Every structure is written in structure tokens, then in C-alpha cells.
């Protein structure tokens, strides 16, 4: 039980919890047991089956209902007399403004994405409310404390950005399974089942970007009278056979690479096997999930299918989409919960992997990669929730001196499984909690205002409704409630190059980007640059001025129910990890920006694939060890005064 | 691993954790049987974690009635007298836990565990004990150790802002994953009796002070014939006298068992601090899952958590570790 002074602070406190997921359920329970009386909780999500293994306030019968509301009801059963106010809403909604945040003594985050975390950080800074931030991935977790004027803010350390791959790696020279997944999901799946008007790099390109295949008729277009099976085989032969042959013709590409093997249905599947595909009509009833695995009798998602099994799944899934899901075709985007889509993407990625000599993966693994699925267990969430409450109590008592960031490790570091670290000071060059201007290197002649709004203001700076000013001229503002003529004016300029705007943006221009809801404003010095390295700077722009502090950061990266604070070593690891996304071929590419931002949205959740690596790289500099006070933890059993001297670790 | 495949239902429910520990570990978990004797807040947290993880069988033992102290760290029982009066803690917890995951069999067992025949323990893979005296913990530990098949023992204690987990996996062999491949790793655990009998002077340097403080209070309770939680701050003078005796006998300076630490551990009496329960119950859950699945490096053999410094420390207190 909490001590007397703690109880007093707890009872009088009004706390805001953001997120009622894995950490949120544990946190709400521990807060209620600890004596908190007034808890507000925001979560926009509804309950899913895969939540039930850890989000223990929810049951099967709650699937589809609001997490915030069900969590409240569950906790009231054992603590009926406390106040829990649920909001089934997005924390980014305008109702949760600075005034709203000001009513709380502390904000506790149990979020699953970077975007919302950044937003809450800004509101906490503006409202001057302390924030306890948290995250877990598998057995790893962390709790950090952010108090304006006392510690760094959540964004003082640059966050690892999602990995994007150059288009040519995806379209022509995959070397890892993840490249095949990206190809299958973002190119092939999108081409066959998505919006036909989207730009798509599926066809092989030569180095100068011209479309080599340039078919006179679009092979992907199915004639209305075309037999679905014939069509499926035609697609197979085109993407795994013909396109590979075309790519092979470009000998320069294969000088230092292993050549891929073109695959055709006739080689992979003997005739009798192809025949089997047609005979399964009766397996698919109206009620059941449409599944090619089901109709082919492949049951175990953990199995790695052979090339011929993958080929059969590919053909069958494509046929099922046409015959059973006709109404979806043309407006599908990949969804990890769409069984048939996962089957199709797994098979397509595996066939491509086979062609390129890359090892094949099970549907279970492929689904994890394609869907950026969080690795999550109840135990870590419970531990992290306990640690959040301990920090929250210290904050409520005004005991900021003793606040700690704590890491939950998988492998102990200096005997510690739970490792407290003194919070860092604010980064003086942080654009969020200080007023440091940023420098943007960009090609002002080819980059459009839209690029600036989407890639810089929204993506990099994390603003929701940015307003962009050139001196005193307002050149853009986001929002649905704009005057018609104003909106028309913005629409007129949005696709103009920066240098061609009525108030031209060129080298030396200073733009002010502001989000009124987040009470955040920053100045950006524009620097024109002609060329960008496609491999190293796939975005075609470089934002600098936001320098990581010199102190060595010890933070782990985690995701999902999770955070994305950066540890230099970990950042690097994450960048090498198998995240999904495609970068445009070059700044001038015609890829639609909306599509780009969608791709990056999917990958905010960054999972270190090997947690052991993370731990091994943790080399904390400021781990609290020997304190100077008498009542420290260090027991020296030897009475010899020389050995009695405290040993400083590092 | 051989044996049946997981069902579609299991695969869907456990998807996120299978991504952490793999299908084989999940299958082993679903075949495991765990006994929890003594349902304090930490044990309840642990039970929740195991039921969510999908352990096969969970047996509960605690026939105490519901008290205010029990309720304040228990999220399984509604504080409604009409509901709980006349029923034992294990019945009430069992009823609530069953609801968490229909795939786990949760049951209760009546009687005095320390009096049960050794054979009783054969069906369990792990036994978790709390809310009992050191004497009973030792007796149960010895019974577990004499079984032909390993029955792991975990003893938990949560006192105020501090907590302790003791682990006995007897002889435990597992495959350790290393950056450059794998290696077979053998660990030899001492019994609780053996571990706490190691002279304090022989312990590794810098052993957590929580260890000594726990031993002093434990000895006090043993001499008074009390259960954990029945000691409070009013007992401090007597406990300090015992501290002096023990420290003198062990030639350890009394400063290694600070008064402030003892005070913090005694202040709440029988009431547990819920964040400590959550943290300890989480670490314990992780350890039991590791031992059952054979995946990951198990902790040897004490874990201490203290909210005052926020550290969660592993100490190896065994003869093999002394230098
Ligand atoms: Zn900052």
C-alpha cells in the first residue's frame, strides 16, 4: 500500500491515460488498486481477438466494442466508487486541446504509435503537465518521465524514421525477404486489387526510368469474359516469368549480383496439380472466410510452403478474389486481418523470393512483416504499468528529484533486470521544446508545396493541421473549415513548385510552420539543393538543425504498445531491420504523395527483430549505481577500509 | 516439438506472444500445470499473467476468507460483502480467473500443502508459494526437490515498497542463445534452506540490502510464529534487536540492513503496494514461462525490487557463486 503522504497525493490527483491497450489495461488496473480516484482515459480503438492474450480487461464477447469504455466497466467491478471517464476518440481530436490537458496533474501514455506520442508530448508541453511515457516490445520495455523545464521532452531525441527502400531494390534487385513482401504488398497486390488510378512501379524499369515492358494492352486488366484461372496464370507468368526475363536483359544490373530465375506456371506446377485448383467450389460456404489455404487443405500457418504450394496458393487466391470478392477488387488496400490478402501476399513474396534465391517464409512470419505486427506479452506490460504508477506517484508528490527513466531488459545489465536511469536534460536544439530554427535542403524547383506540407510539416514535424507562413504571407493552412476562396487559392498553389509560388520559396527563404492546436511553431531556413543521393536520401530532402545531444543515450527502441525513442546503436539496428516501405525513385518521381504518407504511416511501429541485440548494445552511462549518500545499495562486506572505498563503475 | 498443433483459436488468441516466444514454447505452456499456494496481490498478478499466457492448468490454494487487506491489492474480487462472504479466497479467485481465458483450466485444492504427500507434487511443473512462514516454504521446497521429475519452486514476498522472488529450478539445463550460435548451459540451484544458510560474509560483494532486511524480518516472524504480513512497524524495536544479534553473529555491519529500509518494509503491515505486485508478478510470470518453455536465460536465484531506487536486481546466492 502507498504510504500516507503518497495516498494523499494519489487521492487528490486527476490523471489522464492515453491508450487502453496492452499497457493501458494493466495501468488502469494498477492505478485503481493504488487508490487513484479520478482517471480519464482516451482510446479510439475497438477490441480485437488478438488483443485478448494481454489486454485482460477484455473478453471475447467485447470484440468490436470501445476499449476505453469496456476497460472502465471492468475496473469499476473491483473499484466501484472511483471515477473513470472514458473517451472513445482520437487523442488528436480538437476537443482534447491545451485547455483540456491543463485540468490534469499528470498524463500517462500507453500508446502504440509515434504520431500520437508526439502530439501528446506537445500538448503536455503547452499545458505544462508532466508526462510519463512508456512502451514495450516482447520482453523489453521502458518508462520515461518528461517534465517541462526539468527534463528532456519526448521529442528531444530524434526518433528513428521508418525504413524506406529505393524503388529499384523493390522492383528489380531484392536481396531480402522483406523486399519481396514490399513488392507483393505495395506493388502487386495494389496493382491487382487496389485503386487503378494509383501510380505503380510494378513493371520493371530500366536505369533511366523508362518503362521497359510498356505493354500495348494492360495485362493486369481482366477482360470480362476471361476465365479467372486463365487470368491468374497469365498474371503469374507475366510477373514471375516475363518481367524477370526483361530484367535479365539488363546485363549491367547482374554484374555483381546473382541472376534471378524466371518462373512460369507450366514449369512449377505439373498439369494435374493445376487441375486440382478448380475443384474446390464446395469448400467455400457463404459464411466461412474466403481462404485459399482452406480450399487447398493447407492448415498450418507456421509451415513454410514449397514453391509449388506457394504457386497453387497464388493462383487460387487470385481466383477467389475474382470469384468471391469481386466487389472489393479495385478498392482494396492490404490489411493484415484480411486472410485472403495475407495468403496472396505470402505466396507472391515467396515465389519472388524463390526466383531471387532468397529463403522462403511461413504465412505467420510473412503476415508479421507485412502487417508490422507488434510482439507483445502481458508480463512486460504489467511490469511497465507498475513502473509508470511509481513514477506518477513521485510526480504527484512533487518529488521530481527522484524521478527515473526505467528500462525493462531481457538480459540483465550489471545484475539489473529493471534499470533506472536519471532523466536527461532537455536538448537545447530540440525544435519542439526550444525555439531552434531548422534548415531544410530541398530542390525548390522540383519540390512542390504539397511535398513541403506532407513530408515536412506533417511527417517530419508531426503536425496535424499545419499553417505555413512566408514572412507575413500565409501560404498554406490545413483545415476543413476554410473560406471557399481561401481554400481555392491554396488548391491553386499546392501543386506548384516552391520556387514558383506567388511568394517564391528559394534559397535563403525562412518559412514559419505552425500548428495552433499543438501550440508549436518553428522556423525553417530553406536551402536549395539540386541533387540527392537516391540510396542515402530517398526522400529527396534533408532536414537538419535538430541535433542529437552529445550525451550518450541509453534508450531502447520499441514499438507497438511502445515508444520509439532512439538509442544510437539501436537506431542503426532499426534502420537495418526489416521495415516496410518504398521510397520514390527520385525527387521528381510522379508517385502520389498521399500514397507515400500512407506507406510511412504503416511503419511507425518499429520492432527490433532481435531483442538480444538491443540489450547487448545498451551501455548506459548514467545508470544509477553508487550514490554518495550513506544509505546506498552497495554492500561492502569487507571491513578493510581500502576495499571499503566505493568502487565507481566507469 | 512433437504433439498436436495449436488450434486455429489458439493461434489467433496467442498470435502476438507466439511472435515473442514461438510455437513450441506456446505448446509447452499449454501442457504445463502450475500450483499457486497463497493468493496475495503478487500471486494474483502472476495468476493473471499465466492465464493470459495460456498455461494448461492452474491450481489455486488459499482458504483464507476475504479481508480488507486482501481486497486492497486484489482485482479479481468485487468488494461486495454479499458476494464474497462465506467463500474462500481461492474459490473467488478461481471463478474470476476462469473467465479470463476459457482455454485454461483453473481449479482449487483444499488442505495444508506442507502436509501433503510428495506424490501430490508430481503433477506440477512449478509451485509458487507465498503468505506462509519460512518453515513451510522450506518444507514445500524439500518435497519438490525429492520428486523424480523436476518441480520448480518459486517463493514470493512483498513487503511495503520492496519485493523478493526466490527461485529453485534444481538442476536446469537449457540451450543458451549467443550472438555466435548456441551453447548448452547447466545451472545448479540451491534449495531455499541452502541459499539462506550461506554465511553473510561469504556472499558476493554488493548483495542487495533488501536480501538482508528480508532475512531479518523472516527470522523475526519465525521466532514469533507469525505469517508474513502479520508484522508491523510497532515490531520495529524487537526487529532492530534481532538485526543486531544476526549482524553480530554474521560479522556484518548493521548499516547493511538500514533502519529506513526496515521501516519501509514494515510500514504498510499486511497491505501490499499494488505497483510492486504488478512488477513482481510480471517478472515472476516471465520466469515461469522461461522455465517451462526452456526458452531464455532463467534468473538465478533471487530477484529484488525496491521502489525507492527503482532497481530490479538479480542476485545469485548459492555456494557455487561464492568467491
Ligand atoms: Zn524537446
PDB file of N, CA and C and ligand atoms in Angstrom, chain A residues 121 125 151-157 426-434 546, ligand 1:
ATOM      1  N   UNK A 121       2.935  14.760 -26.454  1.00  0.00           N
ATOM      2  CA  UNK A 121       4.117  15.459 -25.922  1.00  0.00           C
ATOM      3  C   UNK A 121       3.950  16.967 -26.069  1.00  0.00           C
ATOM      4  N   UNK A 125       3.563  19.780 -23.134  1.00  0.00           N
ATOM      5  CA  UNK A 125       4.488  20.910 -23.018  1.00  0.00           C
ATOM      6  C   UNK A 125       3.692  22.209 -22.946  1.00  0.00           C
ATOM      7  N   UNK A 151      13.233  18.140 -17.408  1.00  0.00           N
ATOM      8  CA  UNK A 151      13.824  17.025 -18.148  1.00  0.00           C
ATOM      9  C   UNK A 151      13.668  17.293 -19.641  1.00  0.00           C
ATOM     10  N   UNK A 152      14.219  16.412 -20.418  1.00  0.00           N
ATOM     11  CA  UNK A 152      14.004  16.494 -21.860  1.00  0.00           C
ATOM     12  C   UNK A 152      12.528  16.209 -22.166  1.00  0.00           C
ATOM     13  N   UNK A 153      12.101  16.639 -23.351  1.00  0.00           N
ATOM     14  CA  UNK A 153      10.745  16.282 -23.771  1.00  0.00           C
ATOM     15  C   UNK A 153      10.828  14.977 -24.554  1.00  0.00           C
ATOM     16  N   UNK A 154       9.684  14.407 -24.879  1.00  0.00           N
ATOM     17  CA  UNK A 154       9.687  13.112 -25.583  1.00  0.00           C
ATOM     18  C   UNK A 154      10.421  13.198 -26.919  1.00  0.00           C
ATOM     19  N   UNK A 155      10.417  14.419 -27.510  1.00  0.00           N
ATOM     20  CA  UNK A 155      10.997  14.534 -28.845  1.00  0.00           C
ATOM     21  C   UNK A 155      12.406  15.123 -28.880  1.00  0.00           C
ATOM     22  N   UNK A 156      13.018  15.275 -27.706  1.00  0.00           N
ATOM     23  CA  UNK A 156      14.374  15.826 -27.679  1.00  0.00           C
ATOM     24  C   UNK A 156      15.369  14.931 -28.420  1.00  0.00           C
ATOM     25  N   UNK A 157      15.119  13.647 -28.414  1.00  0.00           N
ATOM     26  CA  UNK A 157      15.966  12.732 -29.159  1.00  0.00           C
ATOM     27  C   UNK A 157      15.264  12.443 -30.474  1.00  0.00           C
ATOM     28  N   UNK A 426      16.921  18.633 -21.160  1.00  0.00           N
ATOM     29  CA  UNK A 426      16.361  18.942 -22.473  1.00  0.00           C
ATOM     30  C   UNK A 426      17.477  19.189 -23.483  1.00  0.00           C
ATOM     31  N   UNK A 427      17.229  18.768 -24.705  1.00  0.00           N
ATOM     32  CA  UNK A 427      18.138  19.015 -25.809  1.00  0.00           C
ATOM     33  C   UNK A 427      17.920  20.458 -26.271  1.00  0.00           C
ATOM     34  N   UNK A 428      18.963  21.263 -26.178  1.00  0.00           N
ATOM     35  CA  UNK A 428      18.788  22.694 -26.478  1.00  0.00           C
ATOM     36  C   UNK A 428      18.468  22.948 -27.943  1.00  0.00           C
ATOM     37  N   UNK A 429      18.748  21.965 -28.793  1.00  0.00           N
ATOM     38  CA  UNK A 429      18.412  22.181 -30.198  1.00  0.00           C
ATOM     39  C   UNK A 429      17.119  21.462 -30.594  1.00  0.00           C
ATOM     40  N   UNK A 430      16.313  21.098 -29.595  1.00  0.00           N
ATOM     41  CA  UNK A 430      15.043  20.417 -29.902  1.00  0.00           C
ATOM     42  C   UNK A 430      14.046  21.439 -30.421  1.00  0.00           C
ATOM     43  N   UNK A 431      13.503  21.221 -31.617  1.00  0.00           N
ATOM     44  CA  UNK A 431      12.586  22.223 -32.185  1.00  0.00           C
ATOM     45  C   UNK A 431      11.234  22.213 -31.488  1.00  0.00           C
ATOM     46  N   UNK A 432      10.979  21.162 -30.712  1.00  0.00           N
ATOM     47  CA  UNK A 432       9.678  21.087 -30.051  1.00  0.00           C
ATOM     48  C   UNK A 432       9.673  21.842 -28.722  1.00  0.00           C
ATOM     49  N   UNK A 433      10.702  21.644 -27.898  1.00  0.00           N
ATOM     50  CA  UNK A 433      10.670  22.310 -26.601  1.00  0.00           C
ATOM     51  C   UNK A 433      11.635  23.491 -26.511  1.00  0.00           C
ATOM     52  N   UNK A 434      12.369  23.771 -27.583  1.00  0.00           N
ATOM     53  CA  UNK A 434      13.130  25.019 -27.608  1.00  0.00           C
ATOM     54  C   UNK A 434      12.766  25.718 -28.928  1.00  0.00           C
ATOM     55  N   UNK A 546      18.431  19.752 -36.091  1.00  0.00           N
ATOM     56  CA  UNK A 546      17.873  19.082 -34.938  1.00  0.00           C
ATOM     57  C   UNK A 546      18.892  18.025 -34.559  1.00  0.00           C
TER      58      UNK A 546
HETATM   59 ZN1  LIG C   1      12.446  18.583 -26.609  1.00  0.00          ZN
END
